[in-house]
Amino acid sequence: MTATINALIDEYTRRYVAHDAAGVTELCVCPFLAVREGVPTHLADGSAVRDHFATVIAAYRDAGYASFSPVAIDTRQLGERAAFTTVRWHAMDGDGNVVRDTLTTYHVLATPAGWRFLSYTNHF
């Protein structure tokens, strides 16, 4: 389970860094829940999820974050088909300097298409 969830995080990172909001959306289950700064955002369908990620990705790009790297991944199984995965992320500027160190917890589910994100909660 851990290896396949780590592969999901790697693919998510690749699409996120490529500014591929549609690709990130393909890795999600809808409806989707995003929790940022303690505020839940309920995203009912793929279009809403895509728009959400497009906005967040653009905001990070505009803030000068050029790349992201998962530096630690901690997965807690919830049976055979679900898990909570907490990722410690480093956001880097264009020179590769770490400019932000954060944690995000994802609720992931095993689906016929593979592991997918049901929600995320930022720890800030």
Short mmCIF file of C-alpha atoms in Angstrom, two decimals, residues 30 80 113:
data_model
loop_
_atom_site.label_atom_id
_atom_site.label_comp_id
_atom_site.label_asym_id
_atom_site.label_seq_id
_atom_site.Cartn_x
_atom_site.Cartn_y
_atom_site.Cartn_z
CA CYS A 30 -15.37 14.01 -6.62
CA GLU A 80 -7.27 -2.03 2.84
CA ALA A 113 -8.49 3.58 -11.46
#
